[in-house]
């Protein structure tokens, strides 16, 4: 069964729009995580960015104490954040590139450009009993390099697919890239997640991508929640994912 990891970053974005710098405020991302779990989410994802623009340290500690499913901690490969992750001990870390000026995570990690450094980081997390996922573009060079780092998972960046969804020919090219990347990763012994830009509209076509374990989805769920509530938004997404045969 294809699992849904709910990214609650943008619940915190809304809170920070009014309560930045204060200890509490609404909406509470931890309450959102618990509501998502009650609605059937299989995991919760949070990205502690170096600029703390949405999720803050306290949120991650509270998530670690409160949630009943798995905590997927998205993070840049930065010493301060690595230290924090080793202290808080999420179930899995997803290593992502991070740039201050970007609106959201723009591309995949350049694993092929930094294989030795990433292997050291993967080893530190593995020694601490924390699984590692590498957020990569569906690019054979990056997948091949990922397999040599010791990471357990890759998360395939679906942003290009989502961006081309309205153009049939370009969209099909992106689907083929995702299919090939998933097969390659699986063949190399990696487990395969996917995420970024996914919606109820574009998830059904992803059913042709084999070997997927989990989709990590955030922005669309929080957007839809404004109108129907988060539990309903999560249930709609689970319905779009149902029937995936792997
Ligand atoms: N996966 C990763 C690695 C991400 O960086 C993000 C965005 O924070 C997501 C999934 C979720 O993307 P979206 O908010 O577009 O659903």
mmCIF file of C-alpha atoms and ligand atoms in Angstrom:
data_model
loop_
_atom_site.group_PDB
_atom_site.id
_atom_site.type_symbol
_atom_site.label_atom_id
_atom_site.label_comp_id
_atom_site.label_asym_id
_atom_site.label_seq_id
_atom_site.Cartn_x
_atom_site.Cartn_y
_atom_site.Cartn_z
ATOM 1 C CA UNK A 1 0.000 0.000 0.000
ATOM 2 C CA UNK A 2 1.284 3.427 -0.961
ATOM 3 C CA UNK A 3 1.792 5.538 2.159
ATOM 4 C CA UNK A 4 1.066 9.228 2.645
ATOM 5 C CA UNK A 5 3.483 11.414 4.560
ATOM 6 C CA UNK A 6 1.828 14.727 5.389
ATOM 7 C CA UNK A 7 4.162 17.727 5.350
ATOM 8 C CA UNK A 8 2.880 20.261 7.892
ATOM 9 C CA UNK A 9 5.394 23.053 7.113
ATOM 10 C CA UNK A 10 2.776 25.385 5.708
ATOM 11 C CA UNK A 11 0.607 25.167 8.802
ATOM 12 C CA UNK A 12 3.633 26.753 10.473
ATOM 13 C CA UNK A 13 3.967 29.245 7.589
ATOM 14 C CA UNK A 14 0.494 30.549 8.430
ATOM 15 C CA UNK A 15 1.321 30.732 12.144
ATOM 16 C CA UNK A 16 4.576 32.603 11.495
ATOM 17 C CA UNK A 17 2.698 35.164 9.396
ATOM 18 C CA UNK A 18 1.221 36.440 12.664
ATOM 19 C CA UNK A 19 3.194 34.968 15.577
ATOM 20 C CA UNK A 20 6.851 34.967 14.432
ATOM 21 C CA UNK A 21 9.167 35.152 17.450
ATOM 22 C CA UNK A 22 6.496 34.153 19.954
ATOM 23 C CA UNK A 23 6.366 30.837 21.782
ATOM 24 C CA UNK A 24 2.906 29.819 20.647
ATOM 25 C CA UNK A 25 0.223 30.804 18.170
ATOM 26 C CA UNK A 26 -2.277 29.417 15.738
ATOM 27 C CA UNK A 27 -2.554 27.259 13.751
ATOM 28 C CA UNK A 28 -0.450 24.729 15.667
ATOM 29 C CA UNK A 29 1.467 22.369 13.331
ATOM 30 C CA UNK A 30 1.506 19.650 15.993
ATOM 31 C CA UNK A 31 -2.290 19.730 16.273
ATOM 32 C CA UNK A 32 -2.380 19.543 12.458
ATOM 33 C CA UNK A 33 -0.092 16.504 12.517
ATOM 34 C CA UNK A 34 -2.347 14.723 15.003
ATOM 35 C CA UNK A 35 -5.435 15.552 12.921
ATOM 36 C CA UNK A 36 -3.683 14.223 9.796
ATOM 37 C CA UNK A 37 -2.810 11.010 11.603
ATOM 38 C CA UNK A 38 -6.405 10.600 12.787
ATOM 39 C CA UNK A 39 -7.505 10.960 9.147
ATOM 40 C CA UNK A 40 -5.177 8.146 8.051
ATOM 41 C CA UNK A 41 -1.777 9.735 7.287
ATOM 42 C CA UNK A 42 1.039 7.218 7.619
ATOM 43 C CA UNK A 43 3.724 9.692 8.581
ATOM 44 C CA UNK A 44 4.439 13.341 9.298
ATOM 45 C CA UNK A 45 7.094 15.418 7.565
ATOM 46 C CA UNK A 46 8.584 18.692 8.752
ATOM 47 C CA UNK A 47 11.447 20.734 7.294
ATOM 48 C CA UNK A 48 13.453 22.772 9.768
ATOM 49 C CA UNK A 49 14.990 25.308 7.422
ATOM 50 C CA UNK A 50 18.136 27.102 8.470
ATOM 51 C CA UNK A 51 16.249 30.434 8.387
ATOM 52 C CA UNK A 52 13.392 28.956 10.515
ATOM 53 C CA UNK A 53 10.866 30.546 8.166
ATOM 54 C CA UNK A 54 8.093 28.091 9.095
ATOM 55 C CA UNK A 55 8.859 25.131 11.357
ATOM 56 C CA UNK A 56 10.920 26.068 14.437
ATOM 57 C CA UNK A 57 12.999 23.853 16.728
ATOM 58 C CA UNK A 58 10.258 23.589 19.345
ATOM 59 C CA UNK A 59 7.793 22.248 16.758
ATOM 60 C CA UNK A 60 10.114 19.373 15.904
ATOM 61 C CA UNK A 61 10.654 18.460 19.567
ATOM 62 C CA UNK A 62 6.889 18.529 20.164
ATOM 63 C CA UNK A 63 6.245 16.442 17.035
ATOM 64 C CA UNK A 64 8.777 13.880 18.235
ATOM 65 C CA UNK A 65 6.931 13.618 21.570
ATOM 66 C CA UNK A 66 3.396 13.667 20.195
ATOM 67 C CA UNK A 67 2.947 11.867 16.909
ATOM 68 C CA UNK A 68 2.140 8.181 16.733
ATOM 69 C CA UNK A 69 3.334 7.536 13.169
ATOM 70 C CA UNK A 70 6.794 8.136 11.707
ATOM 71 C CA UNK A 71 8.578 11.471 11.816
ATOM 72 C CA UNK A 72 10.343 12.316 8.567
ATOM 73 C CA UNK A 73 12.685 15.239 9.207
ATOM 74 C CA UNK A 74 13.630 17.186 6.100
ATOM 75 C CA UNK A 75 16.911 19.001 6.426
ATOM 76 C CA UNK A 76 19.860 20.607 4.714
ATOM 77 C CA UNK A 77 23.280 19.018 5.127
ATOM 78 C CA UNK A 78 24.413 21.657 7.622
ATOM 79 C CA UNK A 79 26.355 20.921 10.839
ATOM 80 C CA UNK A 80 23.900 22.728 13.132
ATOM 81 C CA UNK A 81 20.889 20.896 11.697
ATOM 82 C CA UNK A 82 22.683 17.542 11.706
ATOM 83 C CA UNK A 83 23.421 18.022 15.431
ATOM 84 C CA UNK A 84 19.784 18.904 16.086
ATOM 85 C CA UNK A 85 18.537 15.838 14.187
ATOM 86 C CA UNK A 86 20.872 13.522 16.070
ATOM 87 C CA UNK A 87 19.506 14.941 19.321
ATOM 88 C CA UNK A 88 15.792 14.812 18.419
ATOM 89 C CA UNK A 89 16.078 11.432 16.668
ATOM 90 C CA UNK A 90 13.403 11.399 13.957
ATOM 91 C CA UNK A 91 12.636 8.020 12.379
ATOM 92 C CA UNK A 92 14.084 9.150 9.067
ATOM 93 C CA UNK A 93 15.878 12.215 7.727
ATOM 94 C CA UNK A 94 15.416 13.422 4.181
ATOM 95 C CA UNK A 95 18.454 15.380 3.018
ATOM 96 C CA UNK A 96 17.560 18.272 0.721
ATOM 97 C CA UNK A 97 19.418 21.171 -0.890
ATOM 98 C CA UNK A 98 18.523 24.503 0.671
ATOM 99 C CA UNK A 99 18.985 28.042 -0.575
ATOM 100 C CA UNK A 100 17.899 31.111 1.374
ATOM 101 C CA UNK A 101 16.334 32.898 -1.583
ATOM 102 C CA UNK A 102 14.185 29.999 -2.820
ATOM 103 C CA UNK A 103 10.434 29.901 -2.222
ATOM 104 C CA UNK A 104 10.514 26.111 -1.875
ATOM 105 C CA UNK A 105 13.046 23.316 -2.426
ATOM 106 C CA UNK A 106 13.874 23.891 -6.057
ATOM 107 C CA UNK A 107 15.947 20.954 -7.215
ATOM 108 C CA UNK A 108 17.286 17.657 -6.020
ATOM 109 C CA UNK A 109 20.431 17.149 -4.021
ATOM 110 C CA UNK A 110 23.654 16.935 -6.056
ATOM 111 C CA UNK A 111 24.651 13.546 -4.681
ATOM 112 C CA UNK A 112 27.013 12.842 -7.571
ATOM 113 C CA UNK A 113 28.894 16.059 -6.797
ATOM 114 C CA UNK A 114 29.416 15.224 -3.105
ATOM 115 C CA UNK A 115 29.340 11.426 -2.735
ATOM 116 C CA UNK A 116 32.042 11.104 -0.061
ATOM 117 C CA UNK A 117 30.667 13.869 2.191
ATOM 118 C CA UNK A 118 27.149 12.465 1.928
ATOM 119 C CA UNK A 119 28.372 8.960 2.710
ATOM 120 C CA UNK A 120 29.878 10.288 5.965
ATOM 121 C CA UNK A 121 26.572 11.946 6.910
ATOM 122 C CA UNK A 122 24.610 8.779 6.025
ATOM 123 C CA UNK A 123 26.953 6.752 8.224
ATOM 124 C CA UNK A 124 26.457 9.120 11.196
ATOM 125 C CA UNK A 125 22.695 8.764 10.951
ATOM 126 C CA UNK A 126 22.834 5.010 10.372
ATOM 127 C CA UNK A 127 25.019 4.630 13.477
ATOM 128 C CA UNK A 128 22.352 6.549 15.419
ATOM 129 C CA UNK A 129 19.622 4.225 14.115
ATOM 130 C CA UNK A 130 18.079 6.906 11.892
ATOM 131 C CA UNK A 131 17.217 6.040 8.278
ATOM 132 C CA UNK A 132 18.343 8.392 5.511
ATOM 133 C CA UNK A 133 16.556 9.440 2.352
ATOM 134 C CA UNK A 134 18.146 11.587 -0.363
ATOM 135 C CA UNK A 135 15.887 13.988 -2.254
ATOM 136 C CA UNK A 136 17.055 13.657 -5.850
ATOM 137 C CA UNK A 137 15.926 14.506 -9.345
ATOM 138 C CA UNK A 138 14.919 11.464 -11.412
ATOM 139 C CA UNK A 139 18.358 11.468 -13.003
ATOM 140 C CA UNK A 140 20.309 8.212 -13.522
ATOM 141 C CA UNK A 141 23.587 9.823 -12.441
ATOM 142 C CA UNK A 142 22.094 10.969 -9.118
ATOM 143 C CA UNK A 143 20.379 7.630 -8.478
ATOM 144 C CA UNK A 144 23.583 5.725 -9.158
ATOM 145 C CA UNK A 145 25.506 8.016 -6.788
ATOM 146 C CA UNK A 146 22.784 7.718 -4.121
ATOM 147 C CA UNK A 147 23.205 3.956 -4.027
ATOM 148 C CA UNK A 148 26.875 4.413 -3.121
ATOM 149 C CA UNK A 149 26.236 6.659 -0.084
ATOM 150 C CA UNK A 150 24.662 4.038 2.152
ATOM 151 C CA UNK A 151 21.284 5.829 2.135
ATOM 152 C CA UNK A 152 18.272 3.545 2.522
ATOM 153 C CA UNK A 153 15.851 5.659 0.454
ATOM 154 C CA UNK A 154 15.730 8.136 -2.358
ATOM 155 C CA UNK A 155 12.843 10.568 -2.608
ATOM 156 C CA UNK A 156 12.247 11.330 -6.275
ATOM 157 C CA UNK A 157 11.610 15.029 -6.935
ATOM 158 C CA UNK A 158 8.255 15.212 -8.714
ATOM 159 C CA UNK A 159 8.366 18.990 -9.194
ATOM 160 C CA UNK A 160 9.164 18.811 -12.926
ATOM 161 C CA UNK A 161 6.329 16.320 -13.456
ATOM 162 C CA UNK A 162 3.914 18.539 -11.512
ATOM 163 C CA UNK A 163 5.083 21.595 -13.431
ATOM 164 C CA UNK A 164 4.467 19.924 -16.806
ATOM 165 C CA UNK A 165 1.218 18.266 -15.813
ATOM 166 C CA UNK A 166 -0.890 20.487 -18.095
ATOM 167 C CA UNK A 167 1.205 19.633 -21.207
ATOM 168 C CA UNK A 168 0.617 16.073 -22.287
ATOM 169 C CA UNK A 169 3.836 15.406 -24.202
ATOM 170 C CA UNK A 170 6.145 17.027 -21.618
ATOM 171 C CA UNK A 171 4.258 15.378 -18.784
ATOM 172 C CA UNK A 172 4.742 11.941 -20.375
ATOM 173 C CA UNK A 173 8.474 12.585 -20.669
ATOM 174 C CA UNK A 174 8.580 13.385 -16.933
ATOM 175 C CA UNK A 175 6.572 10.270 -16.081
ATOM 176 C CA UNK A 176 9.022 8.172 -18.087
ATOM 177 C CA UNK A 177 11.920 9.735 -16.178
ATOM 178 C CA UNK A 178 10.227 8.884 -12.865
ATOM 179 C CA UNK A 179 9.487 5.310 -14.001
ATOM 180 C CA UNK A 180 13.098 4.785 -15.095
ATOM 181 C CA UNK A 181 14.489 6.338 -11.906
ATOM 182 C CA UNK A 182 12.239 4.213 -9.676
ATOM 183 C CA UNK A 183 13.268 1.020 -11.507
ATOM 184 C CA UNK A 184 16.944 1.942 -11.338
ATOM 185 C CA UNK A 185 16.784 2.834 -7.634
ATOM 186 C CA UNK A 186 14.911 -0.360 -6.806
ATOM 187 C CA UNK A 187 17.435 -2.390 -8.808
ATOM 188 C CA UNK A 188 20.253 -0.825 -6.796
ATOM 189 C CA UNK A 189 18.588 -1.794 -3.509
ATOM 190 C CA UNK A 190 17.169 1.609 -2.626
ATOM 191 C CA UNK A 191 13.632 2.164 -1.387
ATOM 192 C CA UNK A 192 11.725 4.821 -3.286
ATOM 193 C CA UNK A 193 9.618 7.739 -2.057
ATOM 194 C CA UNK A 194 8.419 10.691 -4.115
ATOM 195 C CA UNK A 195 7.188 14.198 -3.533
ATOM 196 C CA UNK A 196 6.921 17.867 -4.387
ATOM 197 C CA UNK A 197 4.078 19.607 -6.144
ATOM 198 C CA UNK A 198 1.732 16.621 -5.914
ATOM 199 C CA UNK A 199 -2.030 17.174 -5.897
ATOM 200 C CA UNK A 200 -5.231 15.139 -6.044
ATOM 201 C CA UNK A 201 -5.234 15.906 -9.780
ATOM 202 C CA UNK A 202 -1.716 14.724 -10.622
ATOM 203 C CA UNK A 203 -1.283 11.798 -8.200
ATOM 204 C CA UNK A 204 -3.462 9.317 -10.170
ATOM 205 C CA UNK A 205 -1.054 9.314 -13.156
ATOM 206 C CA UNK A 206 1.832 8.506 -10.799
ATOM 207 C CA UNK A 207 0.314 5.062 -10.284
ATOM 208 C CA UNK A 208 2.371 3.905 -13.297
ATOM 209 C CA UNK A 209 5.617 4.610 -11.389
ATOM 210 C CA UNK A 210 6.679 1.304 -9.778
ATOM 211 C CA UNK A 211 8.193 0.572 -6.363
ATOM 212 C CA UNK A 212 6.876 3.670 -4.572
ATOM 213 C CA UNK A 213 6.727 3.365 -0.784
ATOM 214 C CA UNK A 214 5.536 6.832 0.258
ATOM 215 C CA UNK A 215 4.457 10.167 -1.175
ATOM 216 C CA UNK A 216 5.331 13.271 0.825
ATOM 217 C CA UNK A 217 2.747 15.963 0.249
ATOM 218 C CA UNK A 218 2.253 19.336 1.901
ATOM 219 C CA UNK A 219 1.204 22.511 0.179
ATOM 220 C CA UNK A 220 -1.911 21.231 -1.562
ATOM 221 C CA UNK A 221 -3.200 19.593 1.633
ATOM 222 C CA UNK A 222 -2.861 22.782 3.665
ATOM 223 C CA UNK A 223 -4.416 24.781 0.813
ATOM 224 C CA UNK A 224 -7.377 22.429 0.540
ATOM 225 C CA UNK A 225 -7.716 22.392 4.326
ATOM 226 C CA UNK A 226 -8.608 26.090 4.237
ATOM 227 C CA UNK A 227 -11.877 25.078 2.563
ATOM 228 C CA UNK A 228 -12.694 21.575 3.835
ATOM 229 C CA UNK A 229 -10.456 21.011 6.868
ATOM 230 C CA UNK A 230 -7.274 18.972 7.059
ATOM 231 C CA UNK A 231 -8.884 15.580 7.822
ATOM 232 C CA UNK A 232 -11.038 15.821 4.699
ATOM 233 C CA UNK A 233 -8.071 17.010 2.607
ATOM 234 C CA UNK A 234 -6.042 14.000 3.806
ATOM 235 C CA UNK A 235 -8.886 11.592 3.062
ATOM 236 C CA UNK A 236 -9.253 12.986 -0.464
ATOM 237 C CA UNK A 237 -5.532 12.460 -1.075
ATOM 238 C CA UNK A 238 -5.649 8.924 0.323
ATOM 239 C CA UNK A 239 -8.522 8.205 -2.092
ATOM 240 C CA UNK A 240 -6.403 9.504 -5.014
ATOM 241 C CA UNK A 241 -3.568 7.191 -3.916
ATOM 242 C CA UNK A 242 -5.764 4.107 -3.324
ATOM 243 C CA UNK A 243 -5.311 1.137 -5.624
ATOM 244 C CA UNK A 244 -1.611 1.757 -6.282
ATOM 245 C CA UNK A 245 -0.210 -1.634 -7.150
ATOM 246 C CA UNK A 246 3.504 -0.884 -7.049
HETATM 247 N N1 LIG B 1 9.394 16.414 -0.373
HETATM 248 C C1 LIG B 1 10.413 17.294 -0.202
HETATM 249 C C2 LIG B 1 11.793 16.756 -0.088
HETATM 250 C C3 LIG B 1 10.164 18.676 -0.098
HETATM 251 O O1 LIG B 1 11.186 19.539 0.059
HETATM 252 C C4 LIG B 1 8.835 19.130 -0.140
HETATM 253 C C5 LIG B 1 8.544 20.583 0.014
HETATM 254 O O2 LIG B 1 8.846 20.971 1.317
HETATM 255 C C6 LIG B 1 7.815 18.176 -0.297
HETATM 256 C C7 LIG B 1 8.124 16.832 -0.433
HETATM 257 C C8 LIG B 1 6.370 18.574 -0.321
HETATM 258 O O3 LIG B 1 6.115 19.381 -1.426
HETATM 259 P P1 LIG B 1 4.704 20.082 -1.562
HETATM 260 O O4 LIG B 1 4.567 21.036 -0.422
HETATM 261 O O5 LIG B 1 4.778 20.745 -2.888
HETATM 262 O O6 LIG B 1 3.663 18.994 -1.489
#
